[in-house]
Amino acid sequence: MDAVWPGWGHASENPKLPATLKAMGIQFIGPTSSVMAALSDKVSANILAQTAKVPSIPWSGDGIECPLNEEGVIPEEIFKKACVFNAEEAAQTAEKIGYPVMIKASEGGGGKGIRLAKSPEELRTNFIQVQNEVPGSPIFMMQLCTQARHLEVQIVGDEHGNAIALNGRDCSTQRRFQKIFEEGPPVVAPPEIFREMERSAQRLTQSIGYIGAGTVEYLYNAASNKYYFLELNPRLQ
């Protein structure tokens, strides 16, 4: 065996796979383990997006910019500045970014470790729920983007720093934060806005040295004609 390309599924997002294959002398066709690990954490991913000048929703890490260091991670002291560690800090952050807010566990997913809070009372209760759902996970907060559509851009990057965007999809039809179907090409965003989204995805891909296929997810507000980074999934979707 010379190389492995998992394409999709849990293996395609497990940083241990490329690291293990490298130790065995087998080429992993995809991002490096350090880049994959950074993207799998939503706090690190949002910091990297801000650093690449990709628009972000107001959140607990507003204005924090930092590239990956030589070890391929966001330094811990920078990472912690974007997190909230207790209900009191969460309340202060919510006042700063504005209600309603989403409380998210960075290691959550699939509808787990995410709660909406519309008031300080809800915030304190739901913060504890998020802590209990994903024990030990760092927690961050974002302002709720209302009347938003979930749009995605497919990207491919190579080891020479090149990146291309391959159009995208509208994934707004969801139940319990899980997509039911994906519609392409997306038509809700004007072509010039979606082209900006593609350029932002390319810029992020190149700035972190991403290799292989990936999916950059955005929230798009048709009323304001603005889009915001959500996450970059290191696999096909």
mmCIF file of C-alpha atoms in Angstrom:
data_model
loop_
_atom_site.group_PDB
_atom_site.id
_atom_site.type_symbol
_atom_site.label_atom_id
_atom_site.label_comp_id
_atom_site.label_asym_id
_atom_site.label_seq_id
_atom_site.Cartn_x
_atom_site.Cartn_y
_atom_site.Cartn_z
ATOM 1 C CA MET A 1 0.000 0.000 0.000
ATOM 2 C CA ASP A 2 1.385 3.396 -1.017
ATOM 3 C CA ALA A 3 -1.373 5.823 -0.025
ATOM 4 C CA VAL A 4 -4.762 6.110 1.705
ATOM 5 C CA TRP A 5 -7.677 8.397 0.899
ATOM 6 C CA PRO A 6 -10.629 7.786 3.284
ATOM 7 C CA GLY A 7 -12.787 10.416 1.550
ATOM 8 C CA TRP A 8 -15.492 10.676 4.205
ATOM 9 C CA GLY A 9 -16.653 9.118 7.448
ATOM 10 C CA HIS A 10 -15.095 9.206 10.931
ATOM 11 C CA ALA A 11 -11.635 8.121 9.752
ATOM 12 C CA SER A 12 -11.388 11.128 7.440
ATOM 13 C CA GLU A 13 -11.556 13.474 10.470
ATOM 14 C CA ASN A 14 -9.333 11.557 12.878
ATOM 15 C CA PRO A 15 -5.888 13.227 13.254
ATOM 16 C CA LYS A 16 -4.437 9.912 14.455
ATOM 17 C CA LEU A 17 -4.894 8.369 11.007
ATOM 18 C CA PRO A 18 -2.476 10.588 9.007
ATOM 19 C CA ALA A 19 0.019 10.525 11.883
ATOM 20 C CA THR A 20 -0.080 6.710 12.084
ATOM 21 C CA LEU A 21 0.192 6.288 8.313
ATOM 22 C CA LYS A 22 3.152 8.675 8.185
ATOM 23 C CA ALA A 23 4.964 6.584 10.809
ATOM 24 C CA MET A 24 4.330 3.530 8.618
ATOM 25 C CA GLY A 25 5.693 5.244 5.520
ATOM 26 C CA ILE A 26 2.257 5.460 3.868
ATOM 27 C CA GLN A 27 1.020 8.674 2.244
ATOM 28 C CA PHE A 28 -2.237 10.124 3.594
ATOM 29 C CA ILE A 29 -4.136 11.930 0.840
ATOM 30 C CA GLY A 30 -5.550 14.812 2.839
ATOM 31 C CA PRO A 31 -4.622 17.413 5.455
ATOM 32 C CA THR A 32 -1.802 16.901 7.927
ATOM 33 C CA SER A 33 -2.686 15.629 11.394
ATOM 34 C CA SER A 34 -1.928 19.032 12.979
ATOM 35 C CA VAL A 35 -4.183 20.949 10.572
ATOM 36 C CA MET A 36 -6.922 18.339 10.956
ATOM 37 C CA ALA A 37 -6.718 18.582 14.758
ATOM 38 C CA ALA A 38 -6.901 22.376 14.672
ATOM 39 C CA LEU A 39 -9.969 22.322 12.431
ATOM 40 C CA SER A 40 -11.732 19.683 14.513
ATOM 41 C CA ASP A 41 -11.794 22.164 17.390
ATOM 42 C CA LYS A 42 -14.343 24.892 16.719
ATOM 43 C CA VAL A 43 -12.512 27.515 18.809
ATOM 44 C CA SER A 44 -9.222 27.035 16.945
ATOM 45 C CA ALA A 45 -11.053 26.956 13.601
ATOM 46 C CA ASN A 46 -12.766 30.286 14.278
ATOM 47 C CA ILE A 47 -9.495 31.905 15.353
ATOM 48 C CA LEU A 48 -7.854 30.678 12.139
ATOM 49 C CA ALA A 49 -10.775 32.007 10.085
ATOM 50 C CA GLN A 50 -10.480 35.448 11.680
ATOM 51 C CA THR A 51 -6.751 35.396 11.024
ATOM 52 C CA ALA A 52 -7.492 34.725 7.335
ATOM 53 C CA LYS A 53 -9.939 37.688 7.332
ATOM 54 C CA VAL A 54 -13.000 35.486 6.906
ATOM 55 C CA PRO A 55 -16.103 37.199 8.422
ATOM 56 C CA SER A 56 -17.165 35.862 11.826
ATOM 57 C CA ILE A 57 -20.328 36.225 13.892
ATOM 58 C CA PRO A 58 -19.805 38.204 17.137
ATOM 59 C CA TRP A 59 -18.473 35.614 19.585
ATOM 60 C CA SER A 60 -16.428 35.096 22.726
ATOM 61 C CA GLY A 61 -13.223 35.204 20.676
ATOM 62 C CA ASP A 62 -13.944 38.456 18.803
ATOM 63 C CA GLY A 63 -10.807 40.018 17.333
ATOM 64 C CA ILE A 64 -8.424 37.205 18.319
ATOM 65 C CA GLU A 65 -6.033 36.398 15.484
ATOM 66 C CA CYS A 66 -3.249 33.827 15.547
ATOM 67 C CA PRO A 67 -1.767 31.451 12.935
ATOM 68 C CA LEU A 68 -0.785 27.901 13.763
ATOM 69 C CA ASN A 69 2.600 27.773 15.502
ATOM 70 C CA GLU A 70 5.498 25.464 14.606
ATOM 71 C CA GLU A 71 3.769 22.586 16.420
ATOM 72 C CA GLY A 72 0.665 23.151 14.311
ATOM 73 C CA VAL A 73 -1.564 24.408 17.127
ATOM 74 C CA ILE A 74 -3.018 27.628 18.490
ATOM 75 C CA PRO A 75 -1.002 28.494 21.631
ATOM 76 C CA GLU A 76 -2.953 27.644 24.786
ATOM 77 C CA GLU A 77 -2.886 31.181 26.182
ATOM 78 C CA ILE A 78 -4.483 32.491 22.964
ATOM 79 C CA PHE A 79 -6.975 29.622 22.802
ATOM 80 C CA LYS A 80 -8.228 30.233 26.348
ATOM 81 C CA LYS A 81 -8.960 33.889 25.615
ATOM 82 C CA ALA A 82 -11.736 32.771 23.236
ATOM 83 C CA CYS A 83 -13.392 30.426 25.765
ATOM 84 C CA VAL A 84 -15.767 30.872 28.694
ATOM 85 C CA PHE A 85 -15.158 28.761 31.783
ATOM 86 C CA ASN A 86 -18.148 29.348 34.031
ATOM 87 C CA ALA A 87 -21.663 30.798 34.085
ATOM 88 C CA GLU A 88 -20.446 34.197 35.316
ATOM 89 C CA GLU A 89 -18.034 34.592 32.408
ATOM 90 C CA ALA A 90 -20.764 33.398 30.060
ATOM 91 C CA ALA A 91 -23.136 36.101 31.343
ATOM 92 C CA GLN A 92 -20.497 38.803 30.840
ATOM 93 C CA THR A 93 -19.781 37.580 27.309
ATOM 94 C CA ALA A 94 -23.487 37.496 26.435
ATOM 95 C CA GLU A 95 -23.877 41.111 27.505
ATOM 96 C CA LYS A 96 -20.955 42.047 25.276
ATOM 97 C CA ILE A 97 -22.005 40.227 22.105
ATOM 98 C CA GLY A 98 -25.766 40.548 22.609
ATOM 99 C CA TYR A 99 -28.650 38.134 23.188
ATOM 100 C CA PRO A 100 -29.786 35.669 21.950
ATOM 101 C CA VAL A 101 -26.620 33.586 22.089
ATOM 102 C CA MET A 102 -25.561 30.043 21.263
ATOM 103 C CA ILE A 103 -23.507 28.192 23.884
ATOM 104 C CA LYS A 104 -21.286 25.608 22.207
ATOM 105 C CA ALA A 105 -18.887 22.899 23.317
ATOM 106 C CA SER A 106 -15.935 22.942 20.936
ATOM 107 C CA GLU A 107 -15.791 19.130 21.016
ATOM 108 C CA GLY A 108 -19.522 18.747 20.479
ATOM 109 C CA GLY A 109 -21.268 17.886 17.250
ATOM 110 C CA GLY A 110 -24.358 16.333 15.755
ATOM 111 C CA GLY A 111 -26.615 18.536 17.871
ATOM 112 C CA LYS A 112 -24.799 17.635 21.094
ATOM 113 C CA GLY A 113 -23.257 20.346 23.273
ATOM 114 C CA ILE A 114 -25.143 23.284 21.785
ATOM 115 C CA ARG A 115 -27.828 25.367 23.502
ATOM 116 C CA LEU A 116 -29.706 28.593 22.774
ATOM 117 C CA ALA A 117 -30.086 31.242 25.483
ATOM 118 C CA LYS A 118 -32.379 34.266 25.147
ATOM 119 C CA SER A 119 -31.968 35.625 28.682
ATOM 120 C CA PRO A 120 -29.520 35.551 31.618
ATOM 121 C CA GLU A 121 -31.739 32.963 33.341
ATOM 122 C CA GLU A 122 -31.666 30.621 30.354
ATOM 123 C CA LEU A 123 -27.956 31.215 29.959
ATOM 124 C CA ARG A 124 -27.019 29.960 33.408
ATOM 125 C CA THR A 125 -29.156 26.824 33.113
ATOM 126 C CA ASN A 126 -28.115 25.996 29.559
ATOM 127 C CA PHE A 127 -24.420 26.626 30.202
ATOM 128 C CA ILE A 128 -24.470 23.836 32.792
ATOM 129 C CA GLN A 129 -26.321 21.567 30.348
ATOM 130 C CA VAL A 130 -23.621 22.067 27.712
ATOM 131 C CA GLN A 131 -20.942 21.295 30.308
ATOM 132 C CA ASN A 132 -22.722 18.055 31.237
ATOM 133 C CA GLU A 133 -23.353 16.963 27.644
ATOM 134 C CA VAL A 134 -19.678 17.176 26.606
ATOM 135 C CA PRO A 135 -17.660 16.863 29.848
ATOM 136 C CA GLY A 136 -14.246 18.492 29.768
ATOM 137 C CA SER A 137 -14.781 20.264 26.449
ATOM 138 C CA PRO A 138 -13.810 23.925 26.086
ATOM 139 C CA ILE A 139 -16.915 26.096 25.696
ATOM 140 C CA PHE A 140 -17.384 29.196 23.571
ATOM 141 C CA MET A 141 -20.326 31.439 22.687
ATOM 142 C CA MET A 142 -21.695 33.069 19.556
ATOM 143 C CA GLN A 143 -24.455 35.525 18.867
ATOM 144 C CA LEU A 144 -27.443 33.806 17.262
ATOM 145 C CA CYS A 145 -27.650 34.547 13.545
ATOM 146 C CA THR A 146 -31.391 34.772 12.907
ATOM 147 C CA GLN A 147 -33.116 34.089 9.572
ATOM 148 C CA ALA A 148 -29.895 32.517 8.316
ATOM 149 C CA ARG A 149 -29.286 29.986 5.578
ATOM 150 C CA HIS A 150 -26.611 27.318 5.864
ATOM 151 C CA LEU A 151 -24.402 27.515 2.775
ATOM 152 C CA GLU A 152 -21.284 25.493 2.045
ATOM 153 C CA VAL A 153 -18.319 25.745 -0.304
ATOM 154 C CA GLN A 154 -16.341 22.699 -1.422
ATOM 155 C CA ILE A 155 -12.588 23.334 -1.582
ATOM 156 C CA VAL A 156 -9.492 21.423 -2.670
ATOM 157 C CA GLY A 157 -5.958 22.398 -1.654
ATOM 158 C CA ASP A 158 -2.550 20.968 -2.541
ATOM 159 C CA GLU A 159 0.826 20.807 -0.801
ATOM 160 C CA HIS A 160 2.155 23.689 -2.927
ATOM 161 C CA GLY A 161 -0.240 26.251 -1.439
ATOM 162 C CA ASN A 162 -2.801 26.229 -4.245
ATOM 163 C CA ALA A 163 -6.530 26.076 -3.529
ATOM 164 C CA ILE A 164 -9.676 26.058 -5.639
ATOM 165 C CA ALA A 165 -13.371 26.338 -4.765
ATOM 166 C CA LEU A 166 -15.794 23.962 -6.482
ATOM 167 C CA ASN A 167 -19.095 25.829 -6.062
ATOM 168 C CA GLY A 168 -21.299 24.761 -3.155
ATOM 169 C CA ARG A 169 -24.630 23.775 -1.649
ATOM 170 C CA ASP A 170 -27.552 25.106 0.368
ATOM 171 C CA CYS A 171 -27.909 22.889 3.457
ATOM 172 C CA SER A 172 -30.540 24.924 5.296
ATOM 173 C CA THR A 173 -33.168 22.189 5.584
ATOM 174 C CA GLN A 174 -32.280 20.665 8.939
ATOM 175 C CA ARG A 175 -33.808 18.939 11.930
ATOM 176 C CA ARG A 176 -32.136 19.070 15.332
ATOM 177 C CA PHE A 177 -29.039 20.671 13.775
ATOM 178 C CA GLN A 178 -28.714 17.771 11.315
ATOM 179 C CA LYS A 179 -29.033 18.271 7.540
ATOM 180 C CA ILE A 180 -31.923 16.495 5.849
ATOM 181 C CA PHE A 181 -30.898 17.239 2.279
ATOM 182 C CA GLU A 182 -28.435 19.475 0.423
ATOM 183 C CA GLU A 183 -29.384 21.557 -2.598
ATOM 184 C CA GLY A 184 -26.957 22.682 -5.259
ATOM 185 C CA PRO A 185 -26.020 25.002 -6.626
ATOM 186 C CA PRO A 186 -27.078 27.523 -3.940
ATOM 187 C CA VAL A 187 -29.283 30.280 -5.345
ATOM 188 C CA VAL A 188 -30.321 32.261 -2.257
ATOM 189 C CA ALA A 189 -27.085 34.312 -2.217
ATOM 190 C CA PRO A 190 -26.364 36.669 -5.138
ATOM 191 C CA PRO A 191 -23.584 35.319 -7.393
ATOM 192 C CA GLU A 192 -21.171 38.080 -6.373
ATOM 193 C CA ILE A 193 -21.685 37.316 -2.661
ATOM 194 C CA PHE A 194 -21.232 33.601 -3.147
ATOM 195 C CA ARG A 195 -18.056 34.323 -5.099
ATOM 196 C CA GLU A 196 -16.790 36.230 -2.045
ATOM 197 C CA MET A 197 -17.603 33.174 0.054
ATOM 198 C CA GLU A 198 -15.571 31.037 -2.328
ATOM 199 C CA ARG A 199 -12.630 33.456 -2.157
ATOM 200 C CA SER A 200 -12.789 33.451 1.653
ATOM 201 C CA ALA A 201 -12.764 29.648 1.636
ATOM 202 C CA GLN A 202 -9.731 29.634 -0.659
ATOM 203 C CA ARG A 203 -7.944 32.193 1.524
ATOM 204 C CA LEU A 204 -8.529 30.130 4.666
ATOM 205 C CA THR A 205 -7.457 26.932 2.922
ATOM 206 C CA GLN A 206 -4.200 28.480 1.752
ATOM 207 C CA SER A 207 -3.428 30.254 5.035
ATOM 208 C CA ILE A 208 -3.365 26.999 7.028
ATOM 209 C CA GLY A 209 -1.691 24.828 4.387
ATOM 210 C CA TYR A 210 -4.745 22.631 3.928
ATOM 211 C CA ILE A 211 -4.267 19.623 1.626
ATOM 212 C CA GLY A 212 -7.071 17.645 0.005
ATOM 213 C CA ALA A 213 -10.833 18.092 -0.223
ATOM 214 C CA GLY A 214 -12.757 19.982 2.429
ATOM 215 C CA THR A 215 -15.987 21.811 3.123
ATOM 216 C CA VAL A 216 -16.179 25.395 4.413
ATOM 217 C CA GLU A 217 -19.539 26.066 6.076
ATOM 218 C CA TYR A 218 -21.154 29.487 6.419
ATOM 219 C CA LEU A 219 -24.274 31.119 7.791
ATOM 220 C CA TYR A 220 -25.764 33.553 5.300
ATOM 221 C CA ASN A 221 -28.229 36.298 6.265
ATOM 222 C CA ALA A 222 -30.265 37.291 3.231
ATOM 223 C CA ALA A 223 -31.647 40.408 4.928
ATOM 224 C CA SER A 224 -28.204 41.927 5.493
ATOM 225 C CA ASN A 225 -26.526 40.094 2.584
ATOM 226 C CA LYS A 226 -23.710 39.065 4.944
ATOM 227 C CA TYR A 227 -22.084 35.705 5.548
ATOM 228 C CA TYR A 228 -20.218 34.294 8.539
ATOM 229 C CA PHE A 229 -17.768 31.432 9.002
ATOM 230 C CA LEU A 230 -19.139 28.361 10.765
ATOM 231 C CA GLU A 231 -16.511 25.626 10.345
ATOM 232 C CA LEU A 232 -14.214 23.798 7.918
ATOM 233 C CA ASN A 233 -14.812 20.053 7.717
ATOM 234 C CA PRO A 234 -11.735 18.077 6.551
ATOM 235 C CA ARG A 235 -13.656 15.736 4.260
ATOM 236 C CA LEU A 236 -16.059 15.536 1.357
ATOM 237 C CA GLN A 237 -19.713 16.354 2.073
#
